[in-house]
Amino acid sequence: MFYKLLFYLTLLIAVCEPSKSLNILVYSPVFGGSHSKFMGNIADALTEAGHNVTFLVPVADVTRRHEIGVKLTKNVIIVDKPNQDKTNIQNIDMDEVLRPLWTIQNRPVDFETCFVFFLEMMKSNCDDFTSNKEVFEELSRTKFDVAIAEPVSICGLGYFDALGINKTILASSTTHYEGVVRNSGEPVDMSYVPVHGAYFDEKMNIFQRYTNWAAAHVMAGNLEAMFDEEMERYRKNLGANIGHWRDLIPSASVFFTNANQYLDFPRPVIQKTVGIGGISVNLQKIKREKLPEEIGEILNKREYNMLISFGSMVKSSTMPENWRNSILETIKQFPNVTFIWKYESDDQKWAEGVENVHFLKWIPQTALLNDDRVTAFLTHCGLGSTNELAYLGKPAIVVPIFGDQGRNAPMLARHGGALVLQKFDLERKEILVNLVQKIMFDKSYAQKAKQLSQLLNSTPFSPKELVVKHTEFVGQFGPLTQLDPYIRHLNWFQRTFTDIYLLMILFYSLVVFVPLYVLRKLYRSLC
Ligand SMILES: *[C@@H]1O[C@H](CO)[C@@H](O)[C@H](O)[C@H]1NC(C)=O
Ligand SMILES: *[C@@H]1O[C@H](CO)[C@@H](O)[C@H](O)[C@H]1NC(C)=O
Ligand SMILES: *[C@@H]1O[C@H](CO)[C@@H](O)[C@H](O)[C@H]1NC(C)=O
C-alpha cells in the first residue's frame, strides 16, 4: 500500500514538474510604464511556470526608476546610469515635458518631433548599459537558454549576441512596430490596417491611405535610424563583430505582440508572430481586489457611475482649460450620474459646487471596471486600458490623445461596446453630452461589451499559455531558423513583381508593336 502510494506520488511530481527549468533572460529598460508592465507580465508568467527568469533593467528614464514591472520574478538586475546626477533628475518636471502631447496634431511630421526625445534617451541608455563591464561579466557566468527583448530598442539584441545567446524572442508591447515588420519578412500591412498614430479605422479613404503610408514610412525610418545609432554603441562597447540589427531581428524565433487576434484589426502575419494581447489583464487577481471603503461609498451615492481617466502619461491636471471646463459642463447635465475623475492636482476650485464629481489622485482602475456599480468609462485608450476594458466588458467613450491610442480606439469601437471621440471635440460640450447619454443609458453598448469580454475570456489558448509554451519550445528546439522567410533576401522589384511587370510590358510591346510597325512600313512602301 505504502509503496503504491509512493509510486503515484512520484508519478504525480514527474507529471506536474516542467520537463526542464530554463534559464531565461528578459531585457526590459525602464522608460514607460506600459512597456515595463508588459515585459514584467511575460517574465512573471515564465517564473510561475517554474523557470529561472532573470529580469535585466537598465534605467533609461531615471524618473521612472520605480516602475520595474515584475511581481513574482526575484532575480532583478537594475543597472543605473554611471555618475547619475541626482539633483538634475529632481529638476525635470515630466508633467510639463509631456503637456504638449494633449494638443499634438498627430500628423506624420509630428511623429518625427516626438521621436527626437526618445532617440536621445535610448542612445545614451545603450551606451551606458553596454559599457557596464561588471554586469556583463556577472551575466556571462550563467548559461541562458532563451532571451527576450522588446524591439523598441535594439540594444538588448546586441547584448544577447555578445553573451552568445542565439535562442531569442521579440516581444512588442504594442500591436506591432512598423520598423520591425518591414525588417522581419512580414508583409508590410499599411494597406490593411491603420498604423501607429493613425486616427482612423481600417476603412480608409484615399487621404487616410496616404497618411497611413506616409506615417508608416516616417515611423519605420525613425526606428531604423535609432537602431543604427544603438548598434554603433553596442559595437563600440561589446565588440565590432556583434551582429547587425538587420540580421538580429529576423533571427528571433518568435515575435510576441500585444495584439489579440479576436480584438485587433485582421492583418497578415508570418507564422512566428504570436499575439499575446491580454497578458497584462490578470483576471484572477482582479477578482480578488477589494475596493477601498470610501470609493465604495461614492459608488453607492447614485444609481449610475462613470469613471474618467486619461492614464498616467498625460495628466488630467495639465489638460487644456477649455476641454476641462467642457467636461465639467457635461457632468452638470447628468445629476443622476456620479463621475469619478482621476485628477492629479489639489487645485479643484474650478469645479466648486458641482456635487456629482469626485476627484481622486489615484484610482484602482481594474477593481472599478470589475464593479457592477460602474456603468461606463471615459478613457484615453492606451493599450493597457483598452485590453482591460475589453476583457472586463465595460462600455466606454474613448478619446485618443497621442501615439497608438488613435488606432486602439477604433479597434475597440469596432466591436460595438465603445464610442470614439476625437480629442479636439472635447471642447464641444454638445458632442460629449450626446455620447455620455448614449453610453450610459443605451443598453446595447453594455451588451456588446459583455459579449466581447466573454469571447476574449474563452479563447482556445490564454495569453499566458501561449507565452510559456512558445518559450519552452524555443528553449528546446531554437533557434527556429526555418521560420525566417526567404523574401527578406529579395529586392523591391522582385518582392512586388515589378520586374515581371516590366518584362511583360517589354514582351508585349515587342510582339504587338513591332509587327504593327513593320506592317505599317510595308503598307507605306507598297502604296
Ligand atoms: C538562475 O539565474 C541566476 C542568474 O540570475 C543564476 O545565477 C543562477 O545560477 C540560476 N539558477 C540555476 C539553478 O541555474
Ligand atoms: C546557436 O548557438 C549554438 C551554441 O551556442 C550553436 O551550436 C548553434 O550552431 C547556433 N545556431 C545558429 C543557428 O547560429
Ligand atoms: C438619468 O438622467 C438621464 C439624463 O438626464 C435620463 O435620460 C435618465 O432617464 C435618468 N434616469 C433616471 C433613473 O432618473
Coordinates of C-alpha atoms and ligand atoms in Angstrom, one line a residue:
M1 CA 0.0 0.0 0.0
F2 CA 2.7 2.4 1.1
Y3 CA 4.8 1.7 -2.0
K4 CA 1.9 2.1 -4.2
L5 CA 1.2 5.5 -2.8
L6 CA 4.8 6.4 -3.1
F7 CA 4.8 5.3 -6.7
Y8 CA 1.7 7.5 -7.5
L9 CA 3.3 10.4 -5.7
T10 CA 6.5 10.2 -7.7
L11 CA 4.4 9.9 -10.9
L12 CA 2.4 13.0 -9.9
I13 CA 5.5 15.0 -9.3
A14 CA 7.0 13.9 -12.6
V15 CA 3.9 14.9 -14.4
C16 CA 3.4 18.3 -12.7
E17 CA 7.0 19.4 -12.9
P18 CA 8.1 21.2 -16.1
S19 CA 10.4 18.9 -18.0
K20 CA 13.3 21.2 -17.6
S21 CA 13.6 24.6 -15.9
L22 CA 15.1 27.1 -18.4
N23 CA 17.4 30.0 -17.6
I24 CA 15.6 32.9 -19.2
L25 CA 16.9 36.4 -19.6
V26 CA 14.4 39.2 -20.1
Y27 CA 15.7 42.7 -21.1
S28 CA 13.4 45.5 -20.1
P29 CA 14.8 49.0 -20.0
V30 CA 12.8 51.4 -17.8
F31 CA 11.3 54.3 -19.9
G32 CA 7.5 53.8 -19.9
G33 CA 5.1 52.1 -17.5
S34 CA 3.1 50.1 -20.1
H35 CA 6.3 48.7 -21.7
S36 CA 7.7 47.6 -18.3
K37 CA 4.3 46.1 -17.2
F38 CA 4.1 44.1 -20.4
M39 CA 7.6 42.7 -20.2
G40 CA 7.1 42.1 -16.4
N41 CA 4.0 40.1 -17.1
I42 CA 5.9 37.9 -19.6
A43 CA 8.7 37.3 -17.0
D44 CA 6.2 36.5 -14.3
A45 CA 4.2 34.1 -16.4
L46 CA 7.5 32.2 -17.1
T47 CA 8.5 32.4 -13.4
E48 CA 5.1 31.0 -12.4
A49 CA 5.7 28.1 -14.8
G50 CA 8.8 27.2 -12.9
H51 CA 11.6 28.8 -14.9
N52 CA 14.6 30.7 -13.6
V53 CA 14.0 34.2 -15.0
T54 CA 16.5 37.0 -14.8
F55 CA 14.9 40.4 -15.3
L56 CA 17.5 42.9 -16.6
V57 CA 16.6 46.5 -16.2
P58 CA 18.8 49.3 -17.5
V59 CA 17.4 52.6 -16.2
A60 CA 16.8 54.7 -19.3
D61 CA 14.5 57.2 -17.7
V62 CA 15.5 57.9 -14.2
T63 CA 12.2 59.5 -13.3
R64 CA 10.6 56.1 -13.7
R65 CA 13.1 54.0 -11.8
H66 CA 10.4 52.7 -9.5
E67 CA 8.3 51.2 -12.4
I68 CA 10.1 47.9 -12.8
G69 CA 7.1 45.8 -13.8
V70 CA 7.7 42.4 -12.2
K71 CA 6.0 41.0 -9.2
L72 CA 6.9 37.3 -8.9
T73 CA 10.3 37.3 -10.6
K74 CA 13.0 37.6 -7.9
N75 CA 16.3 37.9 -10.0
V76 CA 16.1 41.5 -10.9
I77 CA 19.2 43.3 -12.0
I78 CA 18.8 47.1 -12.1
V79 CA 21.5 48.9 -13.9
D80 CA 21.7 52.6 -13.0
K81 CA 23.4 55.1 -15.2
P82 CA 27.0 55.9 -14.2
N83 CA 27.6 59.2 -12.4
Q84 CA 23.9 59.8 -12.1
D85 CA 23.3 63.4 -11.3
K86 CA 20.6 63.2 -8.6
T87 CA 19.9 67.0 -8.4
N88 CA 19.4 67.2 -12.1
I89 CA 16.8 64.5 -12.1
Q90 CA 14.7 66.2 -9.4
N91 CA 14.6 69.3 -11.6
I92 CA 12.9 67.6 -14.5
D93 CA 9.2 68.2 -14.4
M94 CA 7.9 65.4 -16.6
D95 CA 4.3 66.8 -16.4
E96 CA 5.5 69.9 -18.2
V97 CA 7.6 67.9 -20.7
L98 CA 4.5 65.8 -21.6
R99 CA 1.9 68.6 -21.5
P100 CA 2.2 69.4 -25.3
L101 CA 1.0 65.8 -26.1
W102 CA -2.5 66.9 -25.2
T103 CA -2.7 69.1 -28.3
I104 CA -0.3 67.5 -30.7
Q105 CA -1.8 67.2 -34.1
N106 CA -0.7 63.6 -34.8
R107 CA 0.4 64.3 -38.4
P108 CA 3.3 62.2 -39.8
V109 CA 5.7 65.2 -39.3
D110 CA 4.8 65.4 -35.6
F111 CA 6.0 61.8 -35.0
E112 CA 9.4 63.0 -36.1
T113 CA 9.4 65.7 -33.5
C114 CA 8.1 63.4 -30.8
F115 CA 10.7 60.9 -31.6
V116 CA 13.8 63.1 -31.0
F117 CA 13.4 62.9 -27.2
F118 CA 13.1 59.1 -27.3
L119 CA 16.0 58.6 -29.6
E120 CA 18.4 60.6 -27.3
M121 CA 17.2 58.6 -24.3
M122 CA 17.7 55.2 -26.0
K123 CA 21.1 56.2 -27.5
S124 CA 22.6 57.2 -24.2
N125 CA 20.9 54.2 -22.4
C126 CA 22.6 51.8 -24.8
D127 CA 26.0 53.5 -24.4
D128 CA 25.8 53.5 -20.6
F129 CA 24.4 50.0 -20.3
T130 CA 26.7 48.2 -22.7
S131 CA 29.8 49.9 -21.2
N132 CA 29.0 48.4 -17.7
K133 CA 31.5 45.6 -17.6
E134 CA 30.6 44.3 -14.2
V135 CA 27.0 43.4 -15.2
F136 CA 28.2 41.9 -18.4
E137 CA 30.7 39.6 -16.5
E138 CA 28.1 38.6 -14.0
L139 CA 25.6 37.6 -16.7
S140 CA 28.4 35.8 -18.7
R141 CA 28.6 33.3 -15.8
T142 CA 25.1 32.0 -16.4
K143 CA 24.3 30.0 -19.4
F144 CA 20.9 31.4 -20.6
D145 CA 18.7 29.1 -22.7
V146 CA 16.4 31.8 -24.1
A147 CA 16.5 35.6 -24.1
I148 CA 13.5 38.0 -24.6
A149 CA 13.6 41.7 -25.6
E150 CA 11.3 44.4 -26.9
P151 CA 12.3 45.7 -30.3
V152 CA 11.5 49.3 -29.3
S153 CA 15.3 49.4 -28.8
I154 CA 17.8 47.1 -30.4
C155 CA 20.4 47.3 -27.6
G156 CA 19.1 44.1 -25.9
L157 CA 19.5 42.0 -29.0
G158 CA 23.1 43.2 -29.5
Y159 CA 23.7 42.3 -25.9
F160 CA 22.3 38.8 -26.2
D161 CA 24.5 38.3 -29.2
A162 CA 27.6 39.4 -27.2
L163 CA 26.5 36.9 -24.4
G164 CA 26.3 34.1 -27.1
I165 CA 22.6 33.6 -26.8
N166 CA 21.0 32.8 -30.1
K167 CA 17.6 31.5 -29.0
T168 CA 15.9 34.9 -28.9
I169 CA 12.3 36.1 -28.8
L170 CA 11.0 39.6 -29.5
A171 CA 8.0 40.9 -27.6
S172 CA 6.3 44.2 -28.6
S173 CA 4.2 45.9 -26.0
T174 CA 2.2 47.5 -28.9
T175 CA 0.2 45.6 -31.5
H176 CA 3.3 45.8 -33.8
Y177 CA 6.1 48.1 -34.8
E178 CA 6.3 49.2 -38.4
G179 CA 10.1 49.3 -38.3
V180 CA 10.2 45.7 -37.2
V181 CA 7.5 44.4 -39.5
R182 CA 9.4 45.6 -42.6
N183 CA 12.7 44.0 -41.4
S184 CA 11.3 40.7 -40.3
G185 CA 9.9 39.5 -43.7
E186 CA 6.3 40.1 -42.6
P187 CA 4.1 41.7 -45.3
V188 CA 4.1 45.4 -45.0
D189 CA 0.5 45.9 -44.0
M190 CA -0.3 49.6 -44.3
S191 CA -3.0 48.9 -46.8
Y192 CA -4.7 46.5 -44.4
V193 CA -4.7 48.3 -41.0
P194 CA -4.1 51.7 -39.5
V195 CA -0.5 52.2 -38.4
H196 CA 0.5 53.6 -35.1
G197 CA -0.5 57.1 -34.7
A198 CA -3.2 56.8 -37.4
Y199 CA -6.6 58.4 -36.4
F200 CA -9.0 56.2 -38.4
D201 CA -10.1 52.6 -38.7
E202 CA -9.3 50.1 -41.5
K203 CA -11.8 51.6 -43.9
M204 CA -9.6 54.3 -45.2
N205 CA -10.3 56.9 -47.9
I206 CA -7.6 57.9 -50.3
F207 CA -6.3 60.7 -48.0
Q208 CA -6.2 58.4 -45.0
R209 CA -4.4 55.8 -47.0
Y210 CA -1.8 58.4 -48.0
T211 CA -1.5 59.4 -44.3
N212 CA -1.1 55.8 -43.3
W213 CA 1.5 55.1 -45.9
A214 CA 3.5 58.3 -45.0
A215 CA 3.2 57.6 -41.3
A216 CA 4.4 54.0 -41.7
H217 CA 7.5 55.2 -43.5
V218 CA 8.2 58.0 -41.1
M219 CA 7.9 55.7 -38.1
A220 CA 9.8 52.8 -39.6
G221 CA 12.5 55.2 -40.7
N222 CA 12.8 56.7 -37.2
L223 CA 13.1 53.4 -35.6
E224 CA 15.7 52.2 -38.1
A225 CA 17.8 55.3 -37.7
M226 CA 17.7 54.7 -33.9
F227 CA 18.8 51.1 -34.3
D228 CA 21.8 52.3 -36.4
E229 CA 22.8 54.6 -33.6
E230 CA 22.3 52.0 -30.9
M231 CA 24.3 49.4 -32.9
E232 CA 27.2 51.9 -33.2
R233 CA 27.2 52.0 -29.4
Y234 CA 26.9 48.3 -28.6
R235 CA 29.6 47.5 -31.2
K236 CA 31.9 50.1 -29.7
N237 CA 31.4 48.7 -26.2
L238 CA 31.0 45.0 -26.8
G239 CA 32.9 44.3 -30.0
A240 CA 32.8 45.2 -33.7
N241 CA 31.8 41.6 -34.5
I242 CA 28.4 41.8 -32.8
G243 CA 25.6 41.2 -35.2
H244 CA 23.9 43.8 -37.4
W245 CA 20.4 44.6 -36.2
R246 CA 19.0 43.8 -39.6
D247 CA 20.2 40.2 -39.0
L248 CA 19.4 40.0 -35.3
I249 CA 15.7 40.9 -35.8
P250 CA 14.8 38.1 -38.2
S251 CA 17.0 35.7 -36.3
A252 CA 14.5 35.8 -33.4
S253 CA 12.5 32.6 -33.2
V254 CA 9.1 34.1 -32.0
F255 CA 7.6 37.6 -32.2
F256 CA 5.2 38.1 -29.4
T257 CA 2.9 41.1 -29.9
N258 CA 0.5 42.8 -27.6
A259 CA -2.3 42.2 -30.0
N260 CA -5.2 39.8 -29.6
Q261 CA -6.4 38.3 -32.9
Y262 CA -10.0 38.5 -31.8
L263 CA -9.8 42.2 -30.8
D264 CA -7.3 43.7 -33.3
F265 CA -7.9 44.5 -37.0
P266 CA -7.1 41.5 -39.1
R267 CA -3.7 41.7 -40.7
P268 CA -1.3 39.4 -42.5
V269 CA 1.5 38.0 -40.2
I270 CA 4.2 35.3 -40.6
Q271 CA 3.9 32.1 -38.6
K272 CA 6.3 33.2 -35.9
T273 CA 4.2 36.1 -34.9
V274 CA 2.1 35.2 -31.8
G275 CA -0.5 37.7 -30.4
I276 CA -0.5 37.6 -26.6
G277 CA -2.7 40.7 -26.1
G278 CA -4.4 40.5 -22.8
I279 CA -1.4 39.0 -20.9
S280 CA -1.4 42.2 -18.8
V281 CA -5.0 41.5 -17.6
N282 CA -4.8 39.1 -14.7
L283 CA -8.5 38.2 -14.2
Q284 CA -8.0 36.0 -11.1
K285 CA -6.1 38.8 -9.4
I286 CA -8.6 41.4 -10.4
K287 CA -11.5 39.3 -9.0
R288 CA -9.7 39.2 -5.6
E289 CA -9.1 43.0 -5.5
K290 CA -11.1 44.9 -2.8
L291 CA -12.3 48.4 -3.4
P292 CA -11.3 50.9 -0.7
E293 CA -14.4 51.6 1.5
E294 CA -14.5 55.3 0.7
I295 CA -14.7 54.6 -3.0
G296 CA -17.5 52.1 -2.4
E297 CA -19.4 54.8 -0.6
I298 CA -19.0 57.2 -3.6
L299 CA -20.4 54.5 -5.9
N300 CA -23.4 54.0 -3.6
K301 CA -24.5 57.6 -3.8
R302 CA -26.3 57.4 -7.2
E303 CA -27.7 54.8 -9.5
Y304 CA -25.1 55.4 -12.3
N305 CA -21.4 55.9 -12.1
M306 CA -18.9 56.9 -14.7
L307 CA -15.1 56.7 -14.5
I308 CA -12.9 59.3 -16.2
S309 CA -9.1 58.6 -16.6
F310 CA -6.6 59.7 -19.2
G311 CA -3.9 57.4 -17.9
S312 CA -0.5 58.2 -16.3
M313 CA 1.4 59.8 -19.2
V314 CA -0.5 62.9 -19.9
K315 CA -2.3 64.1 -16.7
S316 CA -5.8 65.4 -16.4
S317 CA -4.4 68.3 -14.4
T318 CA -2.4 69.5 -17.5
M319 CA -5.2 69.3 -20.0
P320 CA -6.3 72.5 -21.9
E321 CA -8.6 74.5 -19.7
N322 CA -11.5 74.8 -22.2
W323 CA -11.6 71.0 -22.6
R324 CA -11.6 70.5 -18.8
N325 CA -14.5 73.0 -18.5
S326 CA -16.5 71.4 -21.2
I327 CA -16.2 68.0 -19.4
L328 CA -17.4 69.7 -16.2
E329 CA -20.4 71.3 -18.0
T330 CA -21.2 67.8 -19.3
I331 CA -21.1 66.4 -15.8
K332 CA -23.6 69.1 -14.6
Q333 CA -26.0 67.8 -17.2
F334 CA -26.2 64.4 -15.6
P335 CA -27.3 64.9 -12.0
N336 CA -28.2 61.2 -11.6
V337 CA -24.7 60.1 -12.5
T338 CA -21.6 60.2 -10.2
F339 CA -18.4 60.9 -12.1
I340 CA -15.1 59.6 -10.6
W341 CA -12.3 61.5 -12.3
K342 CA -8.6 60.6 -12.0
Y343 CA -7.2 64.1 -11.4
E344 CA -3.7 64.6 -10.1
S345 CA -3.8 68.1 -8.6
D346 CA -5.2 69.6 -5.4
D347 CA -6.4 72.7 -7.3
Q348 CA -10.1 71.9 -7.7
K349 CA -11.6 75.4 -7.3
W350 CA -12.7 75.4 -10.9
A351 CA -15.2 72.6 -10.1
E352 CA -16.5 74.1 -6.9
G353 CA -20.2 73.4 -6.2
V354 CA -20.6 70.5 -8.6
E355 CA -21.8 67.7 -6.4
N356 CA -21.7 64.7 -8.7
V357 CA -18.0 64.7 -9.4
H358 CA -15.3 63.2 -7.2
F359 CA -11.6 63.8 -7.9
L360 CA -9.1 61.0 -6.9
K361 CA -5.4 61.3 -7.5
W362 CA -5.1 57.5 -7.9
I363 CA -7.9 55.1 -8.9
P364 CA -7.9 51.3 -8.5
Q365 CA -8.9 51.0 -12.2
T366 CA -9.3 47.3 -12.6
A367 CA -11.2 46.9 -9.4
L368 CA -13.6 49.7 -10.5
L369 CA -14.0 48.3 -14.0
N370 CA -14.9 44.9 -12.4
D371 CA -17.5 46.5 -10.2
D372 CA -21.1 46.3 -11.4
R373 CA -21.9 49.7 -10.0
V374 CA -19.7 51.4 -12.6
T375 CA -21.7 51.9 -15.7
A376 CA -19.2 53.2 -18.2
F377 CA -15.6 54.6 -18.6
L378 CA -14.2 57.6 -20.4
T379 CA -10.5 56.9 -21.3
H380 CA -7.6 57.8 -23.5
C381 CA -7.4 54.3 -24.8
G382 CA -3.8 53.3 -24.0
L383 CA -3.4 49.7 -25.0
G384 CA -3.3 48.6 -21.3
S385 CA -6.7 50.2 -20.6
T386 CA -8.1 49.1 -23.9
N387 CA -7.3 45.4 -23.0
E388 CA -8.7 45.9 -19.5
L389 CA -11.9 47.3 -20.9
A390 CA -12.2 44.6 -23.5
Y391 CA -11.6 41.7 -21.0
L392 CA -13.7 43.2 -18.2
G393 CA -16.5 44.2 -20.6
K394 CA -17.4 47.8 -19.8
P395 CA -18.8 50.2 -22.3
A396 CA -16.6 53.3 -22.9
I397 CA -16.1 56.6 -24.6
V398 CA -12.6 56.5 -26.0
V399 CA -10.6 59.7 -26.5
P400 CA -7.2 59.0 -28.1
I401 CA -4.6 61.6 -27.2
F402 CA -1.4 60.5 -28.9
G403 CA 0.6 57.6 -30.2
D404 CA -1.1 54.2 -30.8
Q405 CA -4.2 55.4 -28.9
G406 CA -5.6 56.7 -32.2
R407 CA -5.5 53.2 -33.5
N408 CA -6.6 51.4 -30.3
A409 CA -9.8 53.5 -30.1
P410 CA -11.4 52.4 -33.4
M411 CA -10.0 48.9 -32.8
L412 CA -12.2 48.6 -29.7
A413 CA -15.2 50.6 -31.0
R414 CA -15.4 48.2 -34.0
H415 CA -16.8 45.6 -31.6
G416 CA -19.8 47.8 -30.7
G417 CA -19.1 48.5 -27.0
A418 CA -17.3 51.8 -27.3
L419 CA -17.7 55.2 -28.9
V420 CA -14.8 57.2 -30.3
L421 CA -14.5 61.0 -29.5
Q422 CA -11.7 62.9 -31.3
K423 CA -9.8 64.9 -28.7
F424 CA -10.3 68.3 -30.3
D425 CA -14.0 67.7 -29.9
L426 CA -13.6 67.6 -26.1
E427 CA -14.2 71.4 -26.2
R428 CA -17.6 70.9 -27.8
K429 CA -19.9 70.1 -24.9
E430 CA -22.9 69.2 -27.0
I431 CA -21.0 66.3 -28.7
L432 CA -19.8 65.0 -25.3
V433 CA -23.2 65.2 -23.7
N434 CA -24.7 63.2 -26.6
L435 CA -22.0 60.5 -26.2
V436 CA -22.4 60.2 -22.5
Q437 CA -26.2 60.0 -22.8
K438 CA -25.7 57.1 -25.3
I439 CA -23.1 55.1 -23.5
M440 CA -24.8 55.4 -20.1
F441 CA -28.4 54.8 -21.0
D442 CA -28.4 52.8 -24.3
K443 CA -28.1 49.2 -23.1
S444 CA -26.8 47.9 -26.4
Y445 CA -23.3 49.2 -25.7
A446 CA -23.1 47.4 -22.4
Q447 CA -24.4 44.2 -24.0
K448 CA -21.8 44.3 -26.9
A449 CA -19.0 45.0 -24.4
K450 CA -20.1 42.0 -22.3
Q451 CA -20.2 39.8 -25.4
L452 CA -16.6 40.8 -26.3
S453 CA -15.4 40.1 -22.8
Q454 CA -17.0 36.6 -22.8
L455 CA -15.3 35.8 -26.1
L456 CA -11.9 37.0 -25.0
N457 CA -12.1 35.1 -21.8
S458 CA -12.9 31.9 -23.7
T459 CA -10.2 31.9 -26.4
P460 CA -8.7 28.5 -27.3
F461 CA -5.4 29.4 -25.6
S462 CA -4.8 32.0 -22.9
P463 CA -2.1 34.6 -23.5
K464 CA -0.1 33.1 -20.6
E465 CA -0.2 29.6 -22.0
L466 CA 1.0 31.0 -25.4
V467 CA 3.9 32.7 -23.7
V468 CA 5.0 29.7 -21.7
K469 CA 4.5 27.1 -24.4
H470 CA 6.3 29.0 -27.1
T471 CA 9.2 30.0 -24.9
E472 CA 9.7 26.4 -23.8
F473 CA 9.5 25.3 -27.4
V474 CA 12.2 27.8 -28.4
G475 CA 14.3 26.6 -25.4
Q476 CA 14.1 23.0 -26.7
F477 CA 14.3 23.5 -30.5
G478 CA 15.5 27.0 -31.1
P479 CA 16.8 28.9 -32.9
L480 CA 13.9 28.3 -35.3
T481 CA 15.7 29.4 -38.5
Q482 CA 13.2 27.6 -40.7
L483 CA 10.6 30.3 -39.8
D484 CA 12.7 33.1 -41.4
P485 CA 11.0 33.9 -44.8
Y486 CA 13.3 34.0 -47.8
I487 CA 11.5 37.0 -49.2
R488 CA 13.8 39.1 -47.0
H489 CA 16.6 38.5 -49.5
L490 CA 14.7 39.8 -52.5
N491 CA 14.9 43.4 -53.6
W492 CA 11.9 45.7 -54.0
F493 CA 11.5 44.9 -57.7
Q494 CA 11.4 41.2 -57.0
R495 CA 9.1 41.4 -54.0
T496 CA 6.5 43.5 -55.7
F497 CA 6.7 41.7 -59.0
T498 CA 7.7 44.9 -60.6
D499 CA 10.5 43.2 -62.5
I500 CA 7.9 40.8 -64.0
Y501 CA 5.5 43.6 -64.9
L502 CA 8.3 45.5 -66.7
L503 CA 9.3 42.4 -68.6
M504 CA 5.7 41.8 -69.6
I505 CA 5.4 45.3 -70.9
L506 CA 8.6 44.8 -72.9
F507 CA 7.5 41.5 -74.2
Y508 CA 4.0 42.7 -75.3
S509 CA 5.5 45.8 -76.9
L510 CA 7.8 43.6 -78.9
V511 CA 5.2 41.1 -80.1
V512 CA 2.4 43.6 -80.7
F513 CA 4.1 46.8 -81.6
V514 CA 7.0 45.6 -83.7
P515 CA 4.9 43.7 -86.2
L516 CA 2.4 46.6 -86.4
Y517 CA 5.3 48.9 -87.1
V518 CA 6.7 46.6 -89.8
L519 CA 3.3 46.2 -91.4
R520 CA 2.8 50.0 -91.5
K521 CA 6.2 50.4 -93.1
L522 CA 5.4 47.7 -95.6
Y523 CA 2.0 49.3 -96.4
R524 CA 3.5 52.7 -96.9
S525 CA 6.3 51.4 -99.2
L526 CA 3.8 49.4 -101.2
C527 CA 1.2 52.1 -101.7
Ligands
LIG1 C1 19.3 31.3 -12.1 O1 19.7 32.5 -12.7 C2 20.7 33.2 -12.0 C3 21.1 34.5 -12.7 O2 20.2 35.5 -12.5 C4 21.9 32.3 -11.8 O3 22.9 33.0 -11.0 C5 21.5 31.0 -11.2 O4 22.6 30.2 -11.1 C6 20.4 30.4 -11.9 N1 20.0 29.2 -11.2 C7 20.1 28.0 -11.8 C8 19.5 26.8 -10.9 O5 20.5 27.8 -12.9
LIG2 C1 23.4 28.7 -31.7 O1 24.4 28.6 -30.8 C2 24.9 27.2 -30.6 C3 25.9 27.2 -29.5 O2 25.8 28.2 -28.6 C4 25.5 26.7 -31.9 O3 25.9 25.4 -31.7 C5 24.5 26.8 -33.0 O4 25.0 26.5 -34.2 C6 23.9 28.2 -33.1 N1 22.8 28.2 -34.0 C7 22.8 29.1 -35.0 C8 21.6 29.0 -36.0 O5 23.5 30.1 -35.1
LIG3 C1 -30.9 59.9 -15.5 O1 -30.7 61.1 -16.4 C2 -30.7 60.8 -17.7 C3 -30.3 62.1 -18.5 O2 -30.6 63.2 -17.8 C4 -32.1 60.3 -18.2 O3 -32.1 60.0 -19.5 C5 -32.4 59.1 -17.4 O4 -33.7 58.7 -17.6 C6 -32.3 59.4 -15.9 N1 -32.5 58.1 -15.2 C7 -33.1 58.0 -14.0 C8 -33.3 56.7 -13.4 O5 -33.5 59.0 -13.5

